Coordinates of C-alpha atoms and ligand atoms in Angstrom, one line a residue:
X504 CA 155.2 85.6 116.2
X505 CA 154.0 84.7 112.6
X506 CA 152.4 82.4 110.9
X507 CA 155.5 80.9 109.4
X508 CA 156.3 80.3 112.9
X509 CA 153.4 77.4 113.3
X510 CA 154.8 74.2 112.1
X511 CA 152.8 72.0 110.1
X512 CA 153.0 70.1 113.3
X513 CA 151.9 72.5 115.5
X514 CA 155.2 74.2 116.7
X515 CA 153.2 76.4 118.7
X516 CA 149.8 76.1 120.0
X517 CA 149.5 77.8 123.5
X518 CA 150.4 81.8 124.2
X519 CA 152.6 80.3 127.1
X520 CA 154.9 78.7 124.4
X521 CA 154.9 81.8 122.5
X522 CA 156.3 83.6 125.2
X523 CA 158.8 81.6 125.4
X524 CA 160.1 81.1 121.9
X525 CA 159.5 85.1 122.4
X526 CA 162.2 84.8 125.6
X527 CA 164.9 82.6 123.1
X528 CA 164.0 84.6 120.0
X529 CA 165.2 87.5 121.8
X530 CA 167.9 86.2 124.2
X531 CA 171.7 87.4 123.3
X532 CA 173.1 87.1 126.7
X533 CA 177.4 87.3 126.4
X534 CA 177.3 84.4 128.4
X535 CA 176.3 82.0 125.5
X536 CA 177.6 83.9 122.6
X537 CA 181.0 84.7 124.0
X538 CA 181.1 80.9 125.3
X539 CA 180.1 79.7 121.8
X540 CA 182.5 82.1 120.4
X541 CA 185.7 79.8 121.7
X542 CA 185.3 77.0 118.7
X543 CA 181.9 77.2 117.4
X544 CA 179.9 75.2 120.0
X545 CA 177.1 77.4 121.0
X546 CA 175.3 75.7 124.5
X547 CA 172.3 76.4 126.7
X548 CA 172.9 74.3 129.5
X549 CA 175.2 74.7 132.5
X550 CA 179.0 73.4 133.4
X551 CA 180.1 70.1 135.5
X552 CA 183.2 69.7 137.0
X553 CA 186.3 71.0 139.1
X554 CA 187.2 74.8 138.1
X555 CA 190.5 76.1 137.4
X556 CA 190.5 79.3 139.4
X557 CA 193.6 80.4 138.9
X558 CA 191.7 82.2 135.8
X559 CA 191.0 84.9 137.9
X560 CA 194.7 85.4 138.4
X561 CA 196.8 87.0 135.9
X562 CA 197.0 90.4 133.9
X563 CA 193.1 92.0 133.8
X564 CA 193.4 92.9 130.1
X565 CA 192.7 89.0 129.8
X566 CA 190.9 87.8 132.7
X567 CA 187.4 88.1 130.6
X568 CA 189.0 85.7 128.4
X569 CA 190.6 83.6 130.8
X570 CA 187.3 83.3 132.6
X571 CA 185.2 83.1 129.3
X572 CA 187.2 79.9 128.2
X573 CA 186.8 78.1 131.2
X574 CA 183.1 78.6 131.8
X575 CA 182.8 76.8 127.9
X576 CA 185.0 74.1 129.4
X577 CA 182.4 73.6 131.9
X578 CA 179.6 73.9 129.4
X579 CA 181.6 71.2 127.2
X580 CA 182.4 69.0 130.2
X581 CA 178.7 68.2 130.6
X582 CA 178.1 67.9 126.9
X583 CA 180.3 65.3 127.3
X584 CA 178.9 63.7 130.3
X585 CA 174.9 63.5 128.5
X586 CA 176.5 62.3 125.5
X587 CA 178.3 59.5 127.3
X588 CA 175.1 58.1 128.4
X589 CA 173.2 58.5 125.1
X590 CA 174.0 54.3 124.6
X591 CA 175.8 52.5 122.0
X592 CA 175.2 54.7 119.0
X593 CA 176.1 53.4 115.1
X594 CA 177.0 56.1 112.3
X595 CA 173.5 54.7 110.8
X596 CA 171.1 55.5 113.7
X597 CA 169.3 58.7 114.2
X598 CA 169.6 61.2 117.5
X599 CA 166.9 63.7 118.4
X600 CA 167.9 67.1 120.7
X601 CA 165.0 68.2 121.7
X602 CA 165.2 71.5 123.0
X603 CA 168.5 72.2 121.1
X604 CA 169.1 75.7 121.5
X605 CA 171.8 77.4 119.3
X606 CA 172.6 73.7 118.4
X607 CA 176.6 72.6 120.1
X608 CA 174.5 69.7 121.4
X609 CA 173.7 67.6 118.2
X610 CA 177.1 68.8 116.7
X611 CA 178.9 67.2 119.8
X612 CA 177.0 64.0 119.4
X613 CA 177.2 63.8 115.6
X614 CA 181.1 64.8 116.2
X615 CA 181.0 61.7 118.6
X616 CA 178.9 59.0 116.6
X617 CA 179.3 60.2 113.1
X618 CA 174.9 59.7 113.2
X619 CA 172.1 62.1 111.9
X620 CA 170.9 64.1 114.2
X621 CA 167.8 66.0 114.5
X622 CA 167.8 69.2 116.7
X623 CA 164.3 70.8 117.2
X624 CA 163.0 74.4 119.5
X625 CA 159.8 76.3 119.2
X626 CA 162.6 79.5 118.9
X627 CA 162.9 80.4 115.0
X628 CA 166.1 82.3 115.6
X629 CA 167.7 79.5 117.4
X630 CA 166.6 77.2 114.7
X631 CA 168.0 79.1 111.9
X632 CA 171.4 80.1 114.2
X633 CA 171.7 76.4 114.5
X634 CA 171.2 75.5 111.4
X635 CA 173.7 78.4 110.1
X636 CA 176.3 76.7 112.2
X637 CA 176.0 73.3 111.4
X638 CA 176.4 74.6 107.7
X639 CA 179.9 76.5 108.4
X640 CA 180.9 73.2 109.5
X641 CA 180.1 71.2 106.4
X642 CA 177.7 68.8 108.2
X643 CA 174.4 70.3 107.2
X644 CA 173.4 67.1 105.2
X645 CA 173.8 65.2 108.6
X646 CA 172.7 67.6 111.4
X647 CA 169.8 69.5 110.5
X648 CA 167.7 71.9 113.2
X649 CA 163.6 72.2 112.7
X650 CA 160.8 74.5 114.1
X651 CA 159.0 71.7 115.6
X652 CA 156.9 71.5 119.3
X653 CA 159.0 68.7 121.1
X654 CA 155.1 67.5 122.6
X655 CA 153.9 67.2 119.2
X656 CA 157.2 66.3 117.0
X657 CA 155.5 65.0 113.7
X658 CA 158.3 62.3 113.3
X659 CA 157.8 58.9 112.6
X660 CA 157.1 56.7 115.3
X661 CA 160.0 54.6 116.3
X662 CA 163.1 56.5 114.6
X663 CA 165.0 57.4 117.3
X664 CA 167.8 55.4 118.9
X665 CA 168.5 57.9 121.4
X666 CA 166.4 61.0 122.5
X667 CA 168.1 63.7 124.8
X668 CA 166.7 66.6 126.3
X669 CA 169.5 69.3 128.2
X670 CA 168.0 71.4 130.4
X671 CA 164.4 72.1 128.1
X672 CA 162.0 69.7 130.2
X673 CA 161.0 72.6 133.2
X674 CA 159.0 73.9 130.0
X675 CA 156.9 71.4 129.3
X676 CA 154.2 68.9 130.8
X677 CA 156.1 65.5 131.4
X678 CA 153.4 63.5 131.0
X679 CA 153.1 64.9 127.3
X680 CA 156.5 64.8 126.8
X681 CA 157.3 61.3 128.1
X682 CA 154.4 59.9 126.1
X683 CA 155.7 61.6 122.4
X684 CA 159.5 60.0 123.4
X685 CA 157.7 56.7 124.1
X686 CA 156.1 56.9 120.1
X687 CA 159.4 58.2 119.0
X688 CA 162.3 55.7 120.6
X689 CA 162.8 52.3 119.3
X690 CA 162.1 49.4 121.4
X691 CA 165.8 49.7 123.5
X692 CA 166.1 52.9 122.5
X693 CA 167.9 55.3 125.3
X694 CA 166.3 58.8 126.8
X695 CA 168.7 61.0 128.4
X696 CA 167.6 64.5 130.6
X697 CA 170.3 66.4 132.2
X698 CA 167.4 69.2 134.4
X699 CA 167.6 70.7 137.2
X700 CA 164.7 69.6 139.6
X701 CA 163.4 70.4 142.8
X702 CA 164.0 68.0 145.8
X703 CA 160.6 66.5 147.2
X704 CA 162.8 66.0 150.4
X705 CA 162.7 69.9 150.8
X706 CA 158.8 70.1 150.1
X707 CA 157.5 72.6 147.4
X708 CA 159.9 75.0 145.5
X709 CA 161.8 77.1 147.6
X710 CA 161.9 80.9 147.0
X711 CA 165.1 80.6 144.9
X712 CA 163.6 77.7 142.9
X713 CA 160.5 80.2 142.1
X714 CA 163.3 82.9 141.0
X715 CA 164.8 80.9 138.4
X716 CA 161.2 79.4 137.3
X717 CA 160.5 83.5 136.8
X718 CA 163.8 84.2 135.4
X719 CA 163.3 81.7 132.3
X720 CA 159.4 81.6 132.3
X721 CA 159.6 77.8 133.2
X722 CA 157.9 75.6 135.6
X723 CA 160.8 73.5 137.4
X724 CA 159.4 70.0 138.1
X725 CA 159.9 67.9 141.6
X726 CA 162.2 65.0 141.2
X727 CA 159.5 62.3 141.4
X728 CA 157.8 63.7 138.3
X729 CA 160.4 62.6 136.4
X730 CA 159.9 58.9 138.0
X731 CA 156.6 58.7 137.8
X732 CA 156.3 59.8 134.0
X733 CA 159.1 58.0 132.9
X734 CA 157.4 54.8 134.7
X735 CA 153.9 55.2 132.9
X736 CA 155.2 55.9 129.3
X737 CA 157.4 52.3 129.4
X738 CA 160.6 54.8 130.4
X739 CA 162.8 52.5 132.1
X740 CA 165.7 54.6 134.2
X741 CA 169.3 52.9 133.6
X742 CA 171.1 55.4 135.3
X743 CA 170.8 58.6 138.0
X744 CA 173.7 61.1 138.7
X745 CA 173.1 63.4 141.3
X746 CA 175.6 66.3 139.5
X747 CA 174.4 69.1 141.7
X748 CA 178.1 69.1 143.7
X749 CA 179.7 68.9 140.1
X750 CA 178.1 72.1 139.5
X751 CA 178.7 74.4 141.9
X752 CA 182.0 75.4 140.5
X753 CA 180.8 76.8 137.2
X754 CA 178.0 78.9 139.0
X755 CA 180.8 80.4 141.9
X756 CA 183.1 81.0 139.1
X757 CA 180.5 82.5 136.3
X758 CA 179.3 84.8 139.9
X759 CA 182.5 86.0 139.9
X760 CA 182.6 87.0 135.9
X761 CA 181.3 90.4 134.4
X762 CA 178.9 87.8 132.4
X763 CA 176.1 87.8 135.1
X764 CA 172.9 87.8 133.9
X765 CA 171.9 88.1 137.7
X766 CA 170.2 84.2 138.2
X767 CA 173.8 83.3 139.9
X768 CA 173.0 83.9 143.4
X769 CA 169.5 81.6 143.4
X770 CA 170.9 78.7 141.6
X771 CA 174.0 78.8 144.3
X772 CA 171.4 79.5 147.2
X773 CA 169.4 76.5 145.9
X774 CA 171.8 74.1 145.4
X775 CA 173.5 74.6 148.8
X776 CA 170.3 74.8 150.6
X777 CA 169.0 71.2 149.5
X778 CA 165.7 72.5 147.6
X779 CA 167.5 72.0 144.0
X780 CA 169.0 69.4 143.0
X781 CA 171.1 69.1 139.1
X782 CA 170.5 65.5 137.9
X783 CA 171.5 63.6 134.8
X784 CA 168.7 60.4 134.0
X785 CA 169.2 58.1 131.8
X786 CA 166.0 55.5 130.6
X787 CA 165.8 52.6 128.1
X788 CA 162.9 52.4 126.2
X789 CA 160.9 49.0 126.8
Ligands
LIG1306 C1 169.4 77.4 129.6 O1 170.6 77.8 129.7 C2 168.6 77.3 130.8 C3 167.4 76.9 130.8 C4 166.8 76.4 129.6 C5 166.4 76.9 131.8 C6 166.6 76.6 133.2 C7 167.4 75.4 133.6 C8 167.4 74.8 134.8 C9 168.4 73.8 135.1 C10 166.4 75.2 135.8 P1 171.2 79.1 129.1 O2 172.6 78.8 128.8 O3 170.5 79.6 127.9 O4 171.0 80.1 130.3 P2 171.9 81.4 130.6 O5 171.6 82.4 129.6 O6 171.5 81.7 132.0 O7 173.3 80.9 130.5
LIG1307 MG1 174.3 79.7 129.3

């Protein structure tokens, strides 16, 4: 970490946020780049939906590749889904990604809506990956990728229609985070999470929760945290998915792949023993 990596904003202002944008500075796992690889859409977030597994089938010189493409049209499958919910967007309204990664997100919605959208991460290489890609595209004048601290954005209050965050809230305080969307989203403006969360019905995290909190450096939050914040910073919920069935697919199949990064057995262990739960939330801003 350098100077340049402190945003006139504050990008960064405690040493557990350095660590980290030191964790995504450094990450390269095949899993994402090979995924990204397919057509250019380069996600950090998991897939939804029914797998094809007759990928595993078929001559082993291509099963990598087999595999590989249908893990990304997981990945793109709940791109898909967020985006969906992100409300009725105009070409002329403005879109924040907050917590954007290597950036597919704000391409699939500005793909989607023809709108500007605004990615930000306290990761300098993500940013500049992000921004690299968005520029091979020709829409770097309409999607554009910041060093910013999504706590402390230093946007304008009230230029958001929608706000998303997928899969980036387990690193941050919701009650901090919920209060900076409330000074960012237009009055009717929409706030979309897709997280994973841990299931108050089970108690406290489980030991496979506490693996994948280790794993990423992140603190997974209990469902009702998401309630309550979004309750006291004028978050209205519109909509609740319960997606952790729809997920279960992508994590047996990527299990079965030589693209482990070894997290694969506790997100399956938590999901099928109730203490994590994959939810999409949806909120209007009142
Ligand atoms: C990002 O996905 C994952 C996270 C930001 C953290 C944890 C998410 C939860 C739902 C608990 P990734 O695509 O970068 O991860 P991986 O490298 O494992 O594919
Ligand atoms: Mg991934």
């Amino acid at each position: 970490m350098t100077v340049q990596d402190v945003s006139p904003a504050g990008a960064l202002v405690s040493p557990y946020q350095r660590s980290v944008a030191d964790y995504w500075n450094r990450e390269k796992n095949p899993v994402n780049l090979r995924l990204g690889d397919v057509d250019g859409y380069y996600h950090h977030h998991y897939g939804i939906g029914d797998a094809d597994w007759s990928v595993l089938e078929g001559p082993e010189e291509t099963r990598d590749e087999r595999i590989v493409a249908e893990l990304h049209r997981l990945e793109c499958a709940q791109a898909d889904f967020l985006a969906d919910h992100l409300g009725d967007v105009a070409p002329g309204d403005r879109l924040l990604d907050s917590g954007c990664g290597r950036g597919g997100g704000s391409l699939v919605a500005h793909q989607r809506f023809g709108c500007r959208v605004d990615g930000i991460s306290i990761s300098r290489t993500q940013v500049d990956f992000a921004n690299e890609q968005a520029a091979k595209r020709g829409v770097g004048d309409k999607v554009g990728y910041h060093l910013k601290n999504m706590l402390d954005s230093g946007f304008e209050t009230g230029s958001f229609r929608s706000i998303w965050n997928n899969e980036s809230t387990m690193y941050v305080d919701l009650s901090l985070l919920f209060a900076e969307y409330a000074r960012l989203l237009r009055h009717g403006g929409r706030y979309v999470t897709i997280t994973g969360c841990y299931n108050d019905t089970y108690g406290l995290p489980s030991r496979a929760v506490s693996e994948i909190n280790a794993h990423y450096i992140c603190d997974i939050h209990p469902r009702s945290t998401y309630f309550k914040e979004m309750a006291n910073n004028r978050l209205v919920p519109v909509a609740v998915v319960d997606l952790t069935e729809a997920t279960i697919p992508y994590w047996e199949l990527r299990a079965k792949s030589s693209l482990v990064t070894g997290i694969e057995d506790a997100f399956l262990t938590a999901y099928k023993n109730g203490s994590f739960q994959y939810l999409l939330i949806a909120a209007d801003r009142v």
